[in-house]
Amino acid sequence: MLTRLKTDFRLSIITLLGASALLGITPFAVMRFLQGDLVAGGIDTTILLSISGGMVYAWITGDTRRSGMVLATVACFGAVMVAAVVGEVGLFWLYPCLVTTFFLASPRMAGFLNLASISAMVGLGDVFQSDVQMWTFTATAVVVSAAAYVFAQRNDSQRHSLEHLATIDPLTGVKNRRSMDEELNLASAHAERTGLPYALVMLDIDHFKKINDEYGHGVGDGVLIDLATLIQHSTRKSDQLFRYGGEEFVLVLPGVDGAGLTAVMNNLQHTLRKKIRHPGGAISASFGVALRRPGERVENWLERADTALYEAKEAGRDRIVFSDAMPAANPDLSVGSTELVG
């Protein structure tokens, strides 16, 4: 529980809002019912139940985007409704909402909600004792919203930058191993739900250490960049490439198996041989391929692909080894380069 709160900022804000609603609104709802003000008490109760329900939904489903949007809307217009019923004292409820919306929704949507709430409050008219009070409220509410908007935009930009740094390999521009772990879990869950076949390919540039030793790490880095670029251009948008470490890459191919997978791998191997070069000539790569099995854990799936890659390197490199039986696809491309782990 504490781990989720530490790692999911929006969930922590939703939880804080729920706790604040429970502690802050409940006494007012009880007091208004005791005073016979059923309308105000009913509004307070509706707001309380809506916020609590949104918090529970966020915890159960993990969908903090939708629940955050709903809670931001409920908080803003709930404050407007309270002001409409109880008068001037209800104005104070809107200020915390003007800030909270930027933690629950996108900056643009939060700004829209705030302006709509301020406009609705001004439209009530009778809430204010004078025009001076109304325009003072409007000015301060707009300033609070503008300051919160600037902060939210800056925070959003920094969050995207940190996410990029945490998930993208800085040299090749493809996703890194940390991102791979998350995506493999998602792919495995999707395959289990839908029955869609998924292939996992581990590939290793042959004799990469020799390239670095003879021509320098700058040339080696160039080979890695060229390889990543070529694979991305040679595969579909739905395919995902990750840098596993060093000269090793992982490629996830959804929706392919059998002869189709064999053809894809043979074509990819042929393309790499033909187009990737360094001062010493062409490069080659070894491939280990594993189709996900029903109910298989990600660790086992990855291990089978790694074992197939090891077999490819032990068998002489520059070849494809499948962890599962695959029909031949193109004899002209596959002769002497495709094997099966027994």
Coordinates of C-alpha atoms in Angstrom, one line a residue:
M1 CA 0.0 0.0 0.0
L2 CA 2.7 2.5 1.0
T3 CA 4.7 1.5 -2.1
R4 CA 1.8 2.4 -4.4
L5 CA 1.4 5.7 -2.7
K6 CA 5.2 6.4 -3.1
T7 CA 5.3 5.5 -6.8
D8 CA 2.0 6.8 -8.0
F9 CA 1.7 10.5 -7.3
R10 CA -1.8 10.9 -8.7
L11 CA -3.1 8.0 -6.5
S12 CA -1.5 9.7 -3.5
I13 CA -3.3 12.9 -4.3
I14 CA -6.6 11.1 -4.8
T15 CA -6.1 9.3 -1.4
L16 CA -5.3 12.6 0.3
L17 CA -8.4 14.1 -1.2
G18 CA -10.5 11.2 0.0
A19 CA -9.1 11.4 3.5
S20 CA -9.6 15.2 3.6
A21 CA -13.1 14.8 2.4
L22 CA -13.9 12.2 5.1
L23 CA -12.4 14.4 7.9
G24 CA -13.4 17.8 6.5
I25 CA -16.8 17.4 5.0
T26 CA -18.4 14.7 7.3
P27 CA -18.7 17.1 10.3
F28 CA -20.4 19.8 8.1
A29 CA -22.8 17.2 6.6
V30 CA -23.8 16.0 10.1
M31 CA -24.1 19.5 11.5
R32 CA -26.4 20.6 8.6
F33 CA -28.6 17.6 9.0
L34 CA -28.9 18.3 12.7
Q35 CA -29.8 21.9 11.9
G36 CA -32.5 20.8 9.5
D37 CA -30.7 22.0 6.4
L38 CA -31.4 18.9 4.3
V39 CA -30.4 20.4 1.0
A40 CA -26.9 21.5 2.1
G41 CA -26.5 18.2 4.1
G42 CA -27.5 16.2 1.0
I43 CA -25.0 18.1 -1.2
D44 CA -22.2 17.5 1.3
T45 CA -23.1 13.8 1.5
T46 CA -23.1 13.5 -2.3
I47 CA -19.7 15.1 -2.6
L48 CA -18.3 12.9 0.2
L49 CA -19.7 9.7 -1.4
S50 CA -18.5 10.7 -4.9
I51 CA -15.0 11.4 -3.7
S52 CA -14.8 8.3 -1.6
G53 CA -16.2 6.2 -4.5
G54 CA -13.6 7.7 -6.9
M55 CA -10.8 6.9 -4.4
V56 CA -11.9 3.3 -4.1
Y57 CA -12.2 3.0 -7.9
A58 CA -8.6 4.3 -8.3
W59 CA -7.2 1.8 -5.8
I60 CA -9.1 -1.2 -7.3
T61 CA -8.5 -0.5 -11.0
G62 CA -5.3 1.7 -10.9
D63 CA -7.1 4.0 -13.4
T64 CA -6.1 7.3 -11.8
R65 CA -6.6 9.3 -15.0
R66 CA -10.4 8.8 -15.2
S67 CA -10.9 8.8 -11.5
G68 CA -8.8 12.0 -11.1
M69 CA -10.8 13.8 -13.8
V70 CA -14.1 12.8 -12.1
L71 CA -12.9 13.9 -8.6
A72 CA -11.6 17.2 -10.0
T73 CA -15.0 17.9 -11.5
V74 CA -16.9 16.8 -8.4
A75 CA -14.7 19.0 -6.1
C76 CA -15.0 22.1 -8.2
F77 CA -18.7 22.0 -8.9
G78 CA -19.4 20.6 -5.5
A79 CA -17.9 23.8 -4.0
V80 CA -20.0 25.9 -6.3
M81 CA -23.2 24.1 -5.2
V82 CA -22.2 24.5 -1.5
A83 CA -21.8 28.3 -2.1
A84 CA -25.1 28.5 -3.8
V85 CA -26.9 26.9 -0.8
V86 CA -25.0 28.3 2.2
G87 CA -23.9 31.6 0.8
E88 CA -20.6 33.6 1.3
V89 CA -19.0 31.0 3.6
G90 CA -19.1 28.5 0.7
L91 CA -16.6 30.6 -1.3
F92 CA -13.7 29.3 0.8
W93 CA -14.3 25.8 -0.3
L94 CA -13.4 26.6 -3.9
Y95 CA -9.8 27.7 -3.2
P96 CA -8.3 24.3 -2.3
C97 CA -10.2 22.9 -5.3
L98 CA -8.6 25.4 -7.6
V99 CA -5.2 23.9 -6.7
T100 CA -6.1 20.3 -6.4
T101 CA -7.5 20.1 -9.9
F102 CA -4.0 20.4 -11.3
F103 CA -2.9 17.3 -9.5
L104 CA -5.9 15.3 -10.5
A105 CA -6.3 16.3 -14.2
S106 CA -4.1 17.5 -17.1
P107 CA -3.1 21.2 -16.9
R108 CA -5.4 22.2 -19.8
M109 CA -8.4 20.4 -18.4
A110 CA -7.8 21.6 -14.9
G111 CA -7.6 25.2 -16.2
F112 CA -10.9 24.8 -18.0
L113 CA -12.5 23.4 -14.8
N114 CA -11.2 26.3 -12.7
L115 CA -12.4 28.9 -15.1
A116 CA -15.8 27.2 -15.4
S117 CA -16.1 27.1 -11.6
I118 CA -15.1 30.7 -11.1
S119 CA -17.6 31.8 -13.8
A120 CA -20.3 29.7 -12.2
M121 CA -19.6 31.2 -8.8
V122 CA -19.7 34.8 -10.2
G123 CA -22.9 33.9 -12.1
L124 CA -24.6 33.1 -8.7
G125 CA -24.4 36.8 -7.8
D126 CA -26.2 36.5 -4.5
V127 CA -23.2 34.8 -2.9
F128 CA -21.3 38.1 -2.8
Q129 CA -22.1 41.0 -0.5
S130 CA -20.9 43.6 -3.0
D131 CA -19.4 43.9 -6.5
V132 CA -16.1 44.7 -4.9
Q133 CA -16.1 41.4 -3.1
M134 CA -17.1 39.6 -6.3
W135 CA -14.3 41.1 -8.3
T136 CA -11.8 40.6 -5.5
F137 CA -12.8 36.9 -5.4
T138 CA -12.5 36.6 -9.1
A139 CA -9.1 38.2 -9.3
T140 CA -7.6 36.1 -6.4
A141 CA -9.1 32.9 -7.8
V142 CA -7.7 33.5 -11.3
V143 CA -4.2 34.3 -9.8
V144 CA -4.3 31.1 -7.8
S145 CA -5.3 29.1 -10.9
A146 CA -2.7 30.8 -13.1
A147 CA 0.1 30.0 -10.5
A148 CA -1.1 26.4 -10.2
Y149 CA -1.2 26.1 -14.0
V150 CA 2.4 27.3 -14.4
F151 CA 3.5 24.9 -11.7
A152 CA 1.6 22.0 -13.2
Q153 CA 3.0 22.6 -16.7
R154 CA 6.6 22.7 -15.3
N155 CA 6.0 19.6 -13.2
D156 CA 4.5 17.8 -16.2
S157 CA 7.4 18.7 -18.4
Q158 CA 9.9 17.5 -15.8
R159 CA 8.0 14.3 -15.3
H160 CA 8.1 13.5 -19.0
S161 CA 11.8 14.2 -19.1
L162 CA 12.5 11.9 -16.2
E163 CA 10.4 9.2 -17.7
H164 CA 12.3 9.5 -21.0
L165 CA 15.7 9.3 -19.2
A166 CA 14.5 6.3 -17.2
T167 CA 13.1 4.2 -20.1
I168 CA 15.2 5.2 -23.2
D169 CA 18.7 4.0 -24.0
P170 CA 20.7 7.3 -24.5
L171 CA 23.0 5.9 -27.3
T172 CA 20.5 4.1 -29.6
G173 CA 17.3 5.9 -28.7
V174 CA 15.4 2.6 -28.2
K175 CA 13.8 1.5 -25.0
N176 CA 16.1 0.2 -22.3
R177 CA 16.0 -3.0 -20.2
R178 CA 13.9 -1.4 -17.4
S179 CA 11.2 -0.5 -20.0
M180 CA 11.5 -4.0 -21.5
D181 CA 10.6 -5.6 -18.2
E182 CA 7.4 -3.6 -18.0
E183 CA 6.5 -4.1 -21.7
L184 CA 7.1 -7.9 -21.5
N185 CA 4.7 -8.2 -18.6
L186 CA 2.1 -6.2 -20.5
A187 CA 2.7 -8.4 -23.6
S188 CA 2.4 -11.6 -21.6
A189 CA -0.9 -10.4 -20.0
H190 CA -2.3 -9.4 -23.4
A191 CA -1.3 -12.7 -24.9
E192 CA -3.0 -14.6 -22.0
R193 CA -6.2 -12.6 -22.4
T194 CA -6.5 -12.7 -26.2
G195 CA -4.5 -15.8 -27.3
L196 CA -2.5 -13.6 -29.7
P197 CA 0.9 -15.2 -30.5
Y198 CA 4.0 -13.3 -29.3
A199 CA 7.6 -13.9 -30.4
L200 CA 10.6 -12.8 -28.4
V201 CA 13.9 -12.4 -30.2
M202 CA 17.2 -12.0 -28.6
L203 CA 20.0 -10.9 -30.9
D204 CA 23.7 -10.4 -30.4
I205 CA 26.1 -8.7 -32.8
D206 CA 28.8 -11.2 -33.7
H207 CA 32.4 -10.4 -32.7
F208 CA 31.4 -7.0 -31.4
K209 CA 34.3 -6.8 -29.0
K210 CA 36.7 -7.2 -31.9
I211 CA 35.2 -4.2 -33.6
N212 CA 35.7 -2.1 -30.5
D213 CA 39.3 -3.3 -30.0
E214 CA 40.4 -2.8 -33.6
Y215 CA 38.5 0.3 -34.6
G216 CA 37.6 2.0 -31.4
H217 CA 34.4 2.4 -29.3
G218 CA 33.2 5.3 -31.6
V219 CA 32.9 2.8 -34.5
G220 CA 31.3 0.3 -32.2
D221 CA 28.7 2.9 -31.0
G222 CA 28.0 3.7 -34.6
V223 CA 27.3 0.0 -35.4
L224 CA 24.9 -0.1 -32.4
I225 CA 23.1 3.0 -33.6
D226 CA 22.9 1.7 -37.2
L227 CA 21.6 -1.7 -36.1
A228 CA 18.9 -0.2 -33.9
T229 CA 17.8 2.2 -36.7
L230 CA 17.7 -0.5 -39.3
I231 CA 15.7 -2.9 -37.2
Q232 CA 13.1 -0.2 -36.4
H233 CA 12.8 0.6 -40.1
S234 CA 12.5 -3.1 -41.0
T235 CA 9.8 -4.0 -38.5
R236 CA 6.2 -2.9 -37.9
K237 CA 5.1 -0.1 -35.5
S238 CA 3.6 -2.7 -33.3
D239 CA 7.0 -4.4 -32.8
Q240 CA 9.1 -3.3 -30.0
L241 CA 12.9 -3.1 -29.8
F242 CA 14.9 -2.9 -26.6
R243 CA 18.6 -2.6 -25.8
Y244 CA 19.2 -5.5 -23.4
G245 CA 22.8 -4.6 -22.6
G246 CA 26.1 -4.1 -24.5
E247 CA 25.6 -5.4 -28.0
E248 CA 22.5 -7.4 -27.2
F249 CA 19.0 -6.4 -28.2
V250 CA 15.5 -7.8 -27.6
L251 CA 12.7 -7.6 -30.2
V252 CA 9.1 -8.4 -29.3
L253 CA 6.9 -9.4 -32.3
P254 CA 3.1 -9.6 -31.6
G255 CA 0.8 -11.6 -33.9
V256 CA 3.4 -13.7 -35.8
D257 CA 4.2 -17.4 -35.5
G258 CA 4.9 -20.3 -37.8
A259 CA 6.0 -19.7 -41.3
G260 CA 5.4 -15.9 -40.9
L261 CA 7.8 -15.7 -38.0
T262 CA 10.4 -17.7 -39.9
A263 CA 10.1 -15.4 -42.9
V264 CA 10.4 -12.3 -40.7
M265 CA 13.6 -13.6 -39.0
N266 CA 15.2 -14.7 -42.3
N267 CA 14.5 -11.3 -43.9
L268 CA 15.8 -9.4 -40.9
Q269 CA 19.0 -11.5 -40.9
H270 CA 19.5 -10.9 -44.6
T271 CA 18.9 -7.2 -44.3
L272 CA 21.4 -6.8 -41.5
R273 CA 24.1 -8.7 -43.4
K274 CA 23.5 -6.5 -46.5
K275 CA 23.2 -3.0 -45.0
I276 CA 25.2 -2.8 -41.7
R277 CA 28.9 -2.2 -42.2
H278 CA 32.0 -1.0 -40.4
P279 CA 35.6 -0.3 -41.6
G280 CA 36.3 -4.0 -41.6
G281 CA 33.3 -5.0 -43.7
A282 CA 29.8 -6.3 -43.1
I283 CA 28.5 -7.4 -39.7
S284 CA 26.4 -10.3 -38.7
A285 CA 24.2 -11.2 -35.8
S286 CA 23.0 -14.3 -33.9
F287 CA 19.4 -14.7 -33.1
G288 CA 17.5 -16.7 -30.4
V289 CA 13.7 -16.9 -30.9
A290 CA 11.0 -18.1 -28.5
L291 CA 7.3 -18.1 -29.0
R292 CA 5.4 -17.5 -25.8
R293 CA 3.7 -20.5 -24.5
P294 CA 0.2 -20.3 -22.8
G295 CA 0.6 -19.7 -19.1
E296 CA 4.4 -19.2 -19.3
R297 CA 6.1 -16.7 -17.0
V298 CA 8.0 -13.9 -18.5
E299 CA 11.2 -15.1 -16.9
N300 CA 10.9 -18.5 -18.6
W301 CA 10.0 -17.0 -21.9
L302 CA 13.1 -14.7 -21.8
E303 CA 15.3 -17.6 -20.6
R304 CA 14.3 -19.8 -23.6
A305 CA 15.1 -17.0 -26.0
D306 CA 18.5 -16.5 -24.3
T307 CA 19.2 -20.3 -24.4
A308 CA 18.4 -20.3 -28.2
L309 CA 20.8 -17.3 -28.7
Y310 CA 23.5 -19.1 -26.8
E311 CA 23.0 -22.1 -29.1
A312 CA 23.2 -19.9 -32.1
K313 CA 26.6 -18.5 -30.9
E314 CA 27.9 -21.9 -30.0
A315 CA 27.0 -23.2 -33.4
G316 CA 29.1 -20.7 -35.2
R317 CA 27.2 -17.4 -35.0
D318 CA 25.4 -15.7 -37.9
R319 CA 22.4 -17.9 -37.6
I320 CA 18.9 -18.1 -36.2
V321 CA 17.9 -20.7 -33.6
F322 CA 14.3 -21.2 -32.7
S323 CA 13.3 -22.5 -29.3
D324 CA 10.2 -24.1 -30.9
A325 CA 9.7 -26.0 -34.2
M326 CA 9.1 -23.6 -37.1
P327 CA 8.3 -24.4 -40.7
A328 CA 10.8 -23.2 -43.3
A329 CA 9.7 -20.0 -45.1
N330 CA 12.2 -19.1 -47.8
P331 CA 14.9 -21.7 -48.6
D332 CA 17.0 -19.1 -50.4
L333 CA 17.4 -17.1 -47.2
S334 CA 17.3 -19.8 -44.5
V335 CA 19.7 -22.5 -45.8
G336 CA 22.5 -22.9 -43.2
S337 CA 21.2 -20.1 -41.0
T338 CA 18.1 -21.5 -39.2
E339 CA 18.2 -24.2 -36.5
L340 CA 16.0 -25.6 -33.8
V341 CA 16.9 -26.1 -30.1
G342 CA 16.0 -29.7 -29.3

